[in-house]
mmCIF file of C-alpha atoms in Angstrom:
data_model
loop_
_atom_site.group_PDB
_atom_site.id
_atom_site.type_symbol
_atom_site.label_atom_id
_atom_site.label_comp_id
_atom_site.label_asym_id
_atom_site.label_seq_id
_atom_site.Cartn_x
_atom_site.Cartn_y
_atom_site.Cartn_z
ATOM 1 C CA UNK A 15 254.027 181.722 50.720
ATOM 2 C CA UNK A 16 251.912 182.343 47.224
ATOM 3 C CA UNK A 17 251.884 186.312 47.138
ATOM 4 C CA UNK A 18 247.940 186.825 46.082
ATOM 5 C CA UNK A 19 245.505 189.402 45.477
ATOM 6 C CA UNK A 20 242.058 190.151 45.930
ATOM 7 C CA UNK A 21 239.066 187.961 44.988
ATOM 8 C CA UNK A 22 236.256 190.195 43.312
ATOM 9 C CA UNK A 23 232.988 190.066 44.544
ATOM 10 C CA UNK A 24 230.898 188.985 41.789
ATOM 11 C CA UNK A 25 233.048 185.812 42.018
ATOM 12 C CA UNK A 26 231.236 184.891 45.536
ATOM 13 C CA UNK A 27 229.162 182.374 44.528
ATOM 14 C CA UNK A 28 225.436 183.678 46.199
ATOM 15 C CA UNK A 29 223.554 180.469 46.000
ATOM 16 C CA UNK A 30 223.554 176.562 45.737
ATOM 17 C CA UNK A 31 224.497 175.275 42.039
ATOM 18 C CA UNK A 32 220.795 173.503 42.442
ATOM 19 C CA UNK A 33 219.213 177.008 42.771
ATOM 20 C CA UNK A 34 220.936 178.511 39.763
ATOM 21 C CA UNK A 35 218.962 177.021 37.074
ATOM 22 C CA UNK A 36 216.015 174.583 36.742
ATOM 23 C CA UNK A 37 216.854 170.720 36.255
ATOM 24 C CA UNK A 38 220.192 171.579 38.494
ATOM 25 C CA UNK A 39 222.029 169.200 40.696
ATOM 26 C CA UNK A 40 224.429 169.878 43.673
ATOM 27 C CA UNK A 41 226.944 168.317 41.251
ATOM 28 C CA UNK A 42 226.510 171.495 38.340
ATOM 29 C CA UNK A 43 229.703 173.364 39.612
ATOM 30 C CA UNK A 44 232.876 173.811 37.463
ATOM 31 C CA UNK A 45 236.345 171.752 37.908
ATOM 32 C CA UNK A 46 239.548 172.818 37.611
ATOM 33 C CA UNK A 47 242.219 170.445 37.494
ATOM 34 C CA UNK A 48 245.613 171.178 38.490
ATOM 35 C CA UNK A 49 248.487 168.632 37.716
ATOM 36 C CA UNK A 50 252.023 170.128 38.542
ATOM 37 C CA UNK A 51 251.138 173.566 36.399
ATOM 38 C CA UNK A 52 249.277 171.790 33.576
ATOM 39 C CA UNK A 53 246.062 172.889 34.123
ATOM 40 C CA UNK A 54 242.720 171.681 32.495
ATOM 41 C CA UNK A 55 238.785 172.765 32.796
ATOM 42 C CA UNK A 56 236.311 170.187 33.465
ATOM 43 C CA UNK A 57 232.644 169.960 35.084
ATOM 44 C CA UNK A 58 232.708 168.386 38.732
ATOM 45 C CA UNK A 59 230.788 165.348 36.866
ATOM 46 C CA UNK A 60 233.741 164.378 34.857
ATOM 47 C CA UNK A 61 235.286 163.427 38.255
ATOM 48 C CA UNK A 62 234.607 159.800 37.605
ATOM 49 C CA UNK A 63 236.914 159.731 34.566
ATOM 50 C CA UNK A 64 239.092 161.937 36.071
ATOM 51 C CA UNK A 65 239.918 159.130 38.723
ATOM 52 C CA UNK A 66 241.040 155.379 38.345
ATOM 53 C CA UNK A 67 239.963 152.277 40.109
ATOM 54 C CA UNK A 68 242.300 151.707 43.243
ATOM 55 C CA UNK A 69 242.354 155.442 43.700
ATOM 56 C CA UNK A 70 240.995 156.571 47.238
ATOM 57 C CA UNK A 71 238.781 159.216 48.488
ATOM 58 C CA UNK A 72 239.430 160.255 52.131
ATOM 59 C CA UNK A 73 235.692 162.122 52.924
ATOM 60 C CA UNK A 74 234.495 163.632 55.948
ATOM 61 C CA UNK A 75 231.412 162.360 57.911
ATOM 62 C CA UNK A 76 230.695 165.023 59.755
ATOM 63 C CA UNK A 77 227.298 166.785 60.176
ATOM 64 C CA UNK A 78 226.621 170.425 59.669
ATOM 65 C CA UNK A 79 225.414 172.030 62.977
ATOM 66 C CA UNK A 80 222.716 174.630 63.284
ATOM 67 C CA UNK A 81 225.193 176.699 65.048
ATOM 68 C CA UNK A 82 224.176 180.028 64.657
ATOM 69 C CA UNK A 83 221.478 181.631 67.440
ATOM 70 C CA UNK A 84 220.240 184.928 68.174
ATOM 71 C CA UNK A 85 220.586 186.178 71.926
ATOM 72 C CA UNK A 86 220.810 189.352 73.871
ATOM 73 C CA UNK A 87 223.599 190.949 75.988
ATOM 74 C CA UNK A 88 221.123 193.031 78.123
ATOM 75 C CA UNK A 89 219.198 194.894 75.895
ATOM 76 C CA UNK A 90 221.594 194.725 72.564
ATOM 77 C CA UNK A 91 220.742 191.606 70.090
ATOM 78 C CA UNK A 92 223.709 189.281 69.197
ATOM 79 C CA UNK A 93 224.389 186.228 67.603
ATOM 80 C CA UNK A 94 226.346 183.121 68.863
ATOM 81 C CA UNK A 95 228.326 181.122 66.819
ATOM 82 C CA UNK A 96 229.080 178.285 68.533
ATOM 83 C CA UNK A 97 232.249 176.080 67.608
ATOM 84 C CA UNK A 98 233.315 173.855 68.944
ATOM 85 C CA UNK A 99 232.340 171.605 71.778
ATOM 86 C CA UNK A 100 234.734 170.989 74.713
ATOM 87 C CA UNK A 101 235.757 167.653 76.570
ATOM 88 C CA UNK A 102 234.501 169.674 79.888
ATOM 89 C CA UNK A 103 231.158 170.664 78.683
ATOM 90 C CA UNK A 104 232.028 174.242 77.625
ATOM 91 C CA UNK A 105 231.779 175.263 74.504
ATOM 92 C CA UNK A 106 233.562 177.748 72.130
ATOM 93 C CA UNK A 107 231.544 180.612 70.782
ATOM 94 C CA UNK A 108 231.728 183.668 69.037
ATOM 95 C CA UNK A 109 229.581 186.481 68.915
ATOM 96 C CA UNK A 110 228.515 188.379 66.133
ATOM 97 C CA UNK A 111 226.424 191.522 65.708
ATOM 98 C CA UNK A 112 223.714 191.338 63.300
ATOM 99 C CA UNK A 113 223.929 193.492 60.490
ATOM 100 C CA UNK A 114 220.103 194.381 59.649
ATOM 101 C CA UNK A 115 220.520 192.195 56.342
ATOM 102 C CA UNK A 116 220.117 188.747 57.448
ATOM 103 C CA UNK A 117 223.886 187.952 58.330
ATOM 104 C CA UNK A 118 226.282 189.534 61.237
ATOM 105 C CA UNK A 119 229.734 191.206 61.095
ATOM 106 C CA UNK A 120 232.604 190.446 63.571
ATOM 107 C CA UNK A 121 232.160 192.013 67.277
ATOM 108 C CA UNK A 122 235.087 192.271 69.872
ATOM 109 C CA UNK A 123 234.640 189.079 72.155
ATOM 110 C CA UNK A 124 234.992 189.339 76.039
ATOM 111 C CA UNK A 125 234.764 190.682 78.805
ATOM 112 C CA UNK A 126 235.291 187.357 80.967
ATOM 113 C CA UNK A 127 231.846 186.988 82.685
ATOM 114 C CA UNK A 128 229.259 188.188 79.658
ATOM 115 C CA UNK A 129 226.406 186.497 80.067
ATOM 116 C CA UNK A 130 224.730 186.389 77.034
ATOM 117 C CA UNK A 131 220.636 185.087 77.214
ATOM 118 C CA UNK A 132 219.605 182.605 74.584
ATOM 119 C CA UNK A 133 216.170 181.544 73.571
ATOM 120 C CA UNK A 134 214.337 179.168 76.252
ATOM 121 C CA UNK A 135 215.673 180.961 79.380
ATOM 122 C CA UNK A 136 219.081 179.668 78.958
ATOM 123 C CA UNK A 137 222.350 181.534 80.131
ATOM 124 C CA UNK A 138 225.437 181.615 78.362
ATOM 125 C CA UNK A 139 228.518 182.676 80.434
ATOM 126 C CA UNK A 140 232.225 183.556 78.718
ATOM 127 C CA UNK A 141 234.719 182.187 80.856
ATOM 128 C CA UNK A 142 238.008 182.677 78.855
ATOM 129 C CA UNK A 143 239.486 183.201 75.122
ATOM 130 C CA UNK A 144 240.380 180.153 73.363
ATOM 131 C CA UNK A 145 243.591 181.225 72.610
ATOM 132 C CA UNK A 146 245.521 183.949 74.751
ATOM 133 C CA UNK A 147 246.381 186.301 71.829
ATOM 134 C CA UNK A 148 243.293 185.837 69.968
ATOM 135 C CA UNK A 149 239.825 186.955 71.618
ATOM 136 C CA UNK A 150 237.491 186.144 68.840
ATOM 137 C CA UNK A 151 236.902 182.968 70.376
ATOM 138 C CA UNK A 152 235.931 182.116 74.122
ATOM 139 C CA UNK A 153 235.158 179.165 76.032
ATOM 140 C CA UNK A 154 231.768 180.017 77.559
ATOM 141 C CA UNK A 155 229.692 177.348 79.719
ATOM 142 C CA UNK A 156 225.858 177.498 79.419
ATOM 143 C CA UNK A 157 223.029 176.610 81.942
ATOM 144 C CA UNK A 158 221.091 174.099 79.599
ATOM 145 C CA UNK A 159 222.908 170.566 79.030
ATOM 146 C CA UNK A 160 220.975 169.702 75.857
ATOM 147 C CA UNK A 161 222.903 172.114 73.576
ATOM 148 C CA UNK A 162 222.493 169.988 70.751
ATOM 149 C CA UNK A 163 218.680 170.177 71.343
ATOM 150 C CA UNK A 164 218.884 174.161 71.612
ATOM 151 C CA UNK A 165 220.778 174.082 68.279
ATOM 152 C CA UNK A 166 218.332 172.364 66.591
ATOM 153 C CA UNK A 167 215.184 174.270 68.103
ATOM 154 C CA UNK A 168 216.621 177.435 67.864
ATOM 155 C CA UNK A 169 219.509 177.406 65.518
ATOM 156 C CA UNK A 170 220.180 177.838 61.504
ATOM 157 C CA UNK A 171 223.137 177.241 59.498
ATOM 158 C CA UNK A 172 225.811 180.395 59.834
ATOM 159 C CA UNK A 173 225.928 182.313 56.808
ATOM 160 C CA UNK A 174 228.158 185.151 55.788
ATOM 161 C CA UNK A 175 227.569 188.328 53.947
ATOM 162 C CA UNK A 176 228.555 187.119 50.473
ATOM 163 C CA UNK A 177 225.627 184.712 50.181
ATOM 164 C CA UNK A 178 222.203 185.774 48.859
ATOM 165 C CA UNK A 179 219.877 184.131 51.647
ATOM 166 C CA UNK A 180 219.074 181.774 55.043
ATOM 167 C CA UNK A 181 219.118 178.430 53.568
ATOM 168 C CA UNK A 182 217.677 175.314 55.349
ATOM 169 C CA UNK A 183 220.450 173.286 56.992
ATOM 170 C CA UNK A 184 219.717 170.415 54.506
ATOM 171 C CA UNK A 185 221.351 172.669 51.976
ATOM 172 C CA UNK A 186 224.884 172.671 53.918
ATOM 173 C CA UNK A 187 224.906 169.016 54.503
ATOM 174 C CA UNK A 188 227.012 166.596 52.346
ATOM 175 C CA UNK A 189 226.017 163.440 50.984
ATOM 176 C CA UNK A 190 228.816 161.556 53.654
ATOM 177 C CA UNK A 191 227.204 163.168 56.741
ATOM 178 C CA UNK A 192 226.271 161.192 59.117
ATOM 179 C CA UNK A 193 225.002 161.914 62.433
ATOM 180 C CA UNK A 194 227.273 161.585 66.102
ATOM 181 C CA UNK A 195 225.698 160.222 69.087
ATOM 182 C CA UNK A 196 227.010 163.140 71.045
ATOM 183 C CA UNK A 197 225.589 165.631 68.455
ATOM 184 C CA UNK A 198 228.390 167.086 67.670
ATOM 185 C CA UNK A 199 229.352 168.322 64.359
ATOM 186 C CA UNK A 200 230.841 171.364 62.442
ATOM 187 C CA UNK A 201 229.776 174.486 62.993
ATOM 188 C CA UNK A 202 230.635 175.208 59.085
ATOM 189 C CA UNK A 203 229.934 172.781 56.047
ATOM 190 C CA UNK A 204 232.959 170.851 55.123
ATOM 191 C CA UNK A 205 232.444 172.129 51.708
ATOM 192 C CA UNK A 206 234.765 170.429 49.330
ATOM 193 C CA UNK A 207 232.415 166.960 49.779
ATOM 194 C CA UNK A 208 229.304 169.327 48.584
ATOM 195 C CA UNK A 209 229.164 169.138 44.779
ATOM 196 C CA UNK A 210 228.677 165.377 45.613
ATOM 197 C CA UNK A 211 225.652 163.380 44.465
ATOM 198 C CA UNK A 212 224.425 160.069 45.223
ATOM 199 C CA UNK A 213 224.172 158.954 41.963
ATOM 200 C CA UNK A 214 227.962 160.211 41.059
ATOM 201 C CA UNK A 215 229.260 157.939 44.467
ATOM 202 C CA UNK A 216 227.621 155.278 42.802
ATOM 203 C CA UNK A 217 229.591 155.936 39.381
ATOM 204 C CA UNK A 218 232.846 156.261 41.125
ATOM 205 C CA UNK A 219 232.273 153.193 43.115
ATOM 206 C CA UNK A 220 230.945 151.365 40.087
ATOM 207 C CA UNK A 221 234.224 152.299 38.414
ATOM 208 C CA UNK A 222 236.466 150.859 41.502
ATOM 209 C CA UNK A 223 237.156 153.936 43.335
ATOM 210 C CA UNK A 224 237.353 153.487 47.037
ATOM 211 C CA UNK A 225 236.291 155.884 50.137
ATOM 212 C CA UNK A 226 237.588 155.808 53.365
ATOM 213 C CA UNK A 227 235.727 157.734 55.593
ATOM 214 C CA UNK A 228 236.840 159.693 58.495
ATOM 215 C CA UNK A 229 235.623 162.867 60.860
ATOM 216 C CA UNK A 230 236.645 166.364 61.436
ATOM 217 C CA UNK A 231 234.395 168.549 63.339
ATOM 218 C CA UNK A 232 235.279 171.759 61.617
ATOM 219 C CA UNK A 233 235.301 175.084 63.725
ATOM 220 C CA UNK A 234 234.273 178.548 62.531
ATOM 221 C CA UNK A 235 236.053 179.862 59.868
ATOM 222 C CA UNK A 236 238.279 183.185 60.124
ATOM 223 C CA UNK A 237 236.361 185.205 57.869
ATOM 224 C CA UNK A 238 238.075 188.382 59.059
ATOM 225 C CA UNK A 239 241.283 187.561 60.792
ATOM 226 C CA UNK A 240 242.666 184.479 58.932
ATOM 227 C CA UNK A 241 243.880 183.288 62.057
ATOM 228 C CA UNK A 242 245.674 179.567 61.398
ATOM 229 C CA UNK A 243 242.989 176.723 62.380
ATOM 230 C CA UNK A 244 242.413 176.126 66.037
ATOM 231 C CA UNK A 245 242.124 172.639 67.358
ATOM 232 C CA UNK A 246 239.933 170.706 66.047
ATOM 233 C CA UNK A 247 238.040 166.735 67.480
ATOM 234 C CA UNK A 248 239.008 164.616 64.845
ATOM 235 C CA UNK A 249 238.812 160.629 64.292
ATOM 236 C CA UNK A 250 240.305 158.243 61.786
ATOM 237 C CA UNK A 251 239.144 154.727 62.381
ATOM 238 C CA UNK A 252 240.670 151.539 61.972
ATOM 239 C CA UNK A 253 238.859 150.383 58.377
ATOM 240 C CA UNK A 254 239.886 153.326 56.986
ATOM 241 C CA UNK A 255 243.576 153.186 58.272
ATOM 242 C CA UNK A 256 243.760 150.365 56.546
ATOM 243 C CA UNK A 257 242.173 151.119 53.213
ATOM 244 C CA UNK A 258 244.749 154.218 52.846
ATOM 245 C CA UNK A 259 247.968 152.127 53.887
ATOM 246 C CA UNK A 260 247.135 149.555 51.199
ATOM 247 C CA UNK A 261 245.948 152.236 48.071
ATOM 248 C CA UNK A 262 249.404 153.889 49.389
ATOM 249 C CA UNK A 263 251.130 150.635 49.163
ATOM 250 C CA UNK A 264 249.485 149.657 45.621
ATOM 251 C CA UNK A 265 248.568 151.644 42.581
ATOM 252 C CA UNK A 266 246.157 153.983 43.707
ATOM 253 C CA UNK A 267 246.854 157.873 44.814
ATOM 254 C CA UNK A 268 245.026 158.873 48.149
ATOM 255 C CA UNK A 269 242.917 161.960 47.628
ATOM 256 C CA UNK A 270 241.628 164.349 50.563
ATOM 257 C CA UNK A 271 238.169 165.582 49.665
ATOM 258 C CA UNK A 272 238.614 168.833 51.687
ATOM 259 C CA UNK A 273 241.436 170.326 53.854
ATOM 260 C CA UNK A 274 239.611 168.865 56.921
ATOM 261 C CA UNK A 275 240.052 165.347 55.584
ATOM 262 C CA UNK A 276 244.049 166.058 54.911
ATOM 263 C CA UNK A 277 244.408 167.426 58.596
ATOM 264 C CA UNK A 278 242.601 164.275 60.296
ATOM 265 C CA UNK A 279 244.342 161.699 58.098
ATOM 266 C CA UNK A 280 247.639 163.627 58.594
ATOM 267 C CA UNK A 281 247.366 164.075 62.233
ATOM 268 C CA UNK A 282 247.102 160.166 62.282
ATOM 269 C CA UNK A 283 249.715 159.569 59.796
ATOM 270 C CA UNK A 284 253.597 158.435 61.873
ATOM 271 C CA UNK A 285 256.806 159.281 60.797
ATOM 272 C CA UNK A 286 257.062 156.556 58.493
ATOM 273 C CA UNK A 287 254.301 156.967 56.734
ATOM 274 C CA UNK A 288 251.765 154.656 58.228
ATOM 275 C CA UNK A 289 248.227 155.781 59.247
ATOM 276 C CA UNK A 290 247.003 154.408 62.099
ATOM 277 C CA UNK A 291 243.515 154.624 64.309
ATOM 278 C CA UNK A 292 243.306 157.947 65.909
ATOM 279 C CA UNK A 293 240.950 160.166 67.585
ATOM 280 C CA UNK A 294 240.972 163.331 70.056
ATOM 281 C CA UNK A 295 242.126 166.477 69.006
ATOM 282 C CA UNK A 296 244.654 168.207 66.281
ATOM 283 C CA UNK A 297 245.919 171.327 66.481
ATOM 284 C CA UNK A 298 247.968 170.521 63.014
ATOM 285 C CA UNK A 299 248.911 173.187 60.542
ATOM 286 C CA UNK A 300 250.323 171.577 57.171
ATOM 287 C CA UNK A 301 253.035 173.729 55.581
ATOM 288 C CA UNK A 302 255.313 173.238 53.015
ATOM 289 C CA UNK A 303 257.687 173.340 55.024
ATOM 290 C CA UNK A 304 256.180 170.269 57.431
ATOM 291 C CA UNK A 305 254.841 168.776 54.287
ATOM 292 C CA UNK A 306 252.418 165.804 53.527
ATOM 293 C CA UNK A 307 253.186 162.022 54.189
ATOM 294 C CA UNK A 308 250.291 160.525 52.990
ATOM 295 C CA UNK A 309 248.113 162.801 51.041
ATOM 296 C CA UNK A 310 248.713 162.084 47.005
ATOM 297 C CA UNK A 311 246.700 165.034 46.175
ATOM 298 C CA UNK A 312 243.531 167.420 47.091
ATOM 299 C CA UNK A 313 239.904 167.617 46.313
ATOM 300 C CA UNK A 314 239.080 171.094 47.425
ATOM 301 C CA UNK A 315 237.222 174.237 46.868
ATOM 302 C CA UNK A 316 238.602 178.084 46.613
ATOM 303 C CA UNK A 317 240.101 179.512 49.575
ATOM 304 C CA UNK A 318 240.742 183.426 49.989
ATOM 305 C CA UNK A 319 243.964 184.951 49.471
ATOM 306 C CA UNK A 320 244.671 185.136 53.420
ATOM 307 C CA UNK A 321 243.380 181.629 53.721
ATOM 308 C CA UNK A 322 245.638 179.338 55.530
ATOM 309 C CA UNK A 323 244.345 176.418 53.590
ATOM 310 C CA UNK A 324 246.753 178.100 50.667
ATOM 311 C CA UNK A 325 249.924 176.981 52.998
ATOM 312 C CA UNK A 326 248.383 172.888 52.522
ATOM 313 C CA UNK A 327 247.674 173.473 49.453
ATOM 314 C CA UNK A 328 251.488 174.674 48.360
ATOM 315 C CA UNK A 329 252.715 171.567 50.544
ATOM 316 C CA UNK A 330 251.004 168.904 47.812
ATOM 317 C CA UNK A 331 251.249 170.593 45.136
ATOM 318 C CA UNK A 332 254.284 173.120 44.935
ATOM 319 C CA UNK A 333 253.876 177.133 44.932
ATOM 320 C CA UNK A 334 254.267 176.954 41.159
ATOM 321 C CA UNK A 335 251.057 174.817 40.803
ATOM 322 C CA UNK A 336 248.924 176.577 43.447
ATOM 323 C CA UNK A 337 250.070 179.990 41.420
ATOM 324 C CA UNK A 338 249.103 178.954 38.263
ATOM 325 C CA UNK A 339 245.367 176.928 39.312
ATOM 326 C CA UNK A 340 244.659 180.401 40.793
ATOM 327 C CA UNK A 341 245.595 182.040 38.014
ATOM 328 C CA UNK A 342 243.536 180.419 36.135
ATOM 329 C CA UNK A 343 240.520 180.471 38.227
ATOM 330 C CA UNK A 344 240.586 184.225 38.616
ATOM 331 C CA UNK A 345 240.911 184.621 34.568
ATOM 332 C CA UNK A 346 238.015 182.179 34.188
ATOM 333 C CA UNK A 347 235.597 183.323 36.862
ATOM 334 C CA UNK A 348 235.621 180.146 38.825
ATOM 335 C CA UNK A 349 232.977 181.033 42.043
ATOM 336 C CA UNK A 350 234.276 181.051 45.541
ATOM 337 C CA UNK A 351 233.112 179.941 48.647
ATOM 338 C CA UNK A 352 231.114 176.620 50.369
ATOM 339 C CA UNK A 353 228.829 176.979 46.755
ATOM 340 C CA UNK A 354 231.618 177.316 44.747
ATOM 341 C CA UNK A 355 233.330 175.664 42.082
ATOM 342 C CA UNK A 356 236.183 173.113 42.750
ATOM 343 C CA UNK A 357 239.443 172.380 42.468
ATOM 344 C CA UNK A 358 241.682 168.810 41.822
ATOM 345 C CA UNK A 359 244.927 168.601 42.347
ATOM 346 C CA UNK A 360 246.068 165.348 41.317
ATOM 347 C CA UNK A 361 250.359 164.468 41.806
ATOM 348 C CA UNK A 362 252.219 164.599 38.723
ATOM 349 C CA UNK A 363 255.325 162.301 40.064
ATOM 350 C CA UNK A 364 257.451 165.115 39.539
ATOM 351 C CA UNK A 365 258.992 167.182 42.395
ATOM 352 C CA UNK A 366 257.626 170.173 42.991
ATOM 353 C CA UNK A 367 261.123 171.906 42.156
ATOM 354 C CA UNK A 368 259.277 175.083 40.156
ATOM 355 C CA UNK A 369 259.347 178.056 42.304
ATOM 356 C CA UNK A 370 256.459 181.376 41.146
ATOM 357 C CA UNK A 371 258.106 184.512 40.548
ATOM 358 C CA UNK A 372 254.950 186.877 39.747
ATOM 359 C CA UNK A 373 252.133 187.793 41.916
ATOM 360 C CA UNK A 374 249.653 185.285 41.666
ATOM 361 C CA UNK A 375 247.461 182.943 43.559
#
């Protein structure tokens, strides 16, 4: 794996690109464009002529959840993050103790039977971790069935320390969301798909790239342990099955707008090659080692240094590639994080035989 350092603070971006400057659109973030190690500095609205017609976009529809709320374990104030909803009702939380500044820092989870009270008299209760060796997580089952409806009456977008202020939840929705009849969603933005515009869909589109939508409900991220992604509900319907077998089959190069979209079409991608329908859930980590089968290359944003993202990213691109894009990022103050700039990595049709032999990204 990509030996990396640090990423300086002043490089977090703080706020949305819209709220940096007046006449500001989501899409007024840098680009950096990877290609093997050739790498090139655009601004995210030179993605149209970046792409070609019968190239395909693989974007995630899921919503943005309100998923953070403030309760109480007996007298001491908390806050839930909830994550991800369960096939038997329960859902996975983690709680957070606020900080006094607006945002929370990480809390041990457990014991089994907390009860933790939320706002309109319902109970929370944490039944067991989500995974054995890591307690951050827990399965807890609440007293209220309309959990969607307490999110939205009592919830707000999680935020983490490196961002300025609360934002509305409009702010951390992308221009593919669309709602679930469920309610579910992800508890964090799938941020890649944010620099998007309407009016920059309709260029692409106008200029014969394709999208193929599909859904990831993303979990919380591990902003302190960097554990590998947990499970995740995921779908890839039929329509879009079929519009990535035939831009594979033709022409065009299948791009992932966000590591959520690679693990959903991945997850429904055989053997040989072939995506087909799929839904449930996917506990997939890509690797270089398990490598890609259908992914061409990545639309994506930053990811920190312990990030497991970095692992996907090395398996479509090489090390050698993923060393030098950071590289370059770090020596031209590209901003991190779900307001960040972006990165494209785009196939060269080269193997990735180039190994990196300094400390880098």
């Amino acid at each position: 794996m990509t030996t990396v350092v640090g990423v300086p603070e002043e490089l977090s971006a703080r706020v949305p690109a819209e709220q940096r400057g007046p006449g500001l659109d989501r899409d007024a973030v840098r680009l950096l464009v990877s290609r093997g190690t050739e790498v090139s500095h655009h601004a995210f609205v030179d993605l149209p002529g970046l792409l070609r017609a019968g190239d395909l976009l693989i974007v995630n529809t899921s919503p943005t959840l309100a998923a953070a709320v403030d309760g109480r374990i007996g007298h001491a104030r908390v806050v839930v993050h909830f994550s991800t909803r369960g096939d038997d009702g329960r859902w996975a939380v983690e709680l957070r103790d606020p900080d006094g500044t607006g945002t929370t820092r990480a809390r041990a989870g457990g014991p089994a039977g907390t009860e933790v009270h939320l706002p309109g008299d319902v109970r929370l209760v944490l039944e067991e971790p989500l995974a054995p060796r890591s307690p951050r997580l827990w399965w807890a089952r609440m007293s209220a069935p309309d959990m969607p409806g307490l999110l939205r009456r009592h919830g707000r977008p999680i935020r983490y320390c490196y961002t300025e202020r609360d934002q509305p939840l409009s702010v951390y929705q992308t221009v593919f969301a669309l709602p679930s009849a469920d309610g579910s969603g992800s508890a964090e933005m799938p941020s890649a798909a944010r620099p998007f515009t309407a009016r920059l869909v309709a260029e692409l589109v106008s200029r014969g790239v394709q999208f193929a939508p599909i859904t990831l409900h993303t979990g919380v991220a591990s902003a302190e342990a960097h554990e590998p992604p947990y499970p995740e509900r995921f779908a890839v319907p039929e329509a879009s099955a079929r519009l990535i077998n035939a831009a594979g089959a033709g022409d065009g190069r299948v791009i992932a707008v966000g590591t959520t979209a690679v693990r959903a079409v991945e997850s429904a991608t055989g053997p040989d090659g072939v995506v087909r329908a799929a839904e449930g859930w996917t506990g997939l980590v890509v690797t270089p080692e398990r490598g890609v089968r259908v992914v061409d290359g990545l639309l994506t944003g930053l990811h920190e240094p312990e990030a497991s993202h970095l692992l996907m990213l090395e398996a479509i691109a090489g090390e050698a590639a993923i060393c030098r894009g950071y590289d370059e990022a770090l020596r031209e103050r590209y901003l991190w994080h779900e307001f960040g700039d972006t990165h494209l990595i785009l196939p060269t049709g080269d193997p990735h035989t180039e190994h990196c032999s300094s400390n880098c990204w």
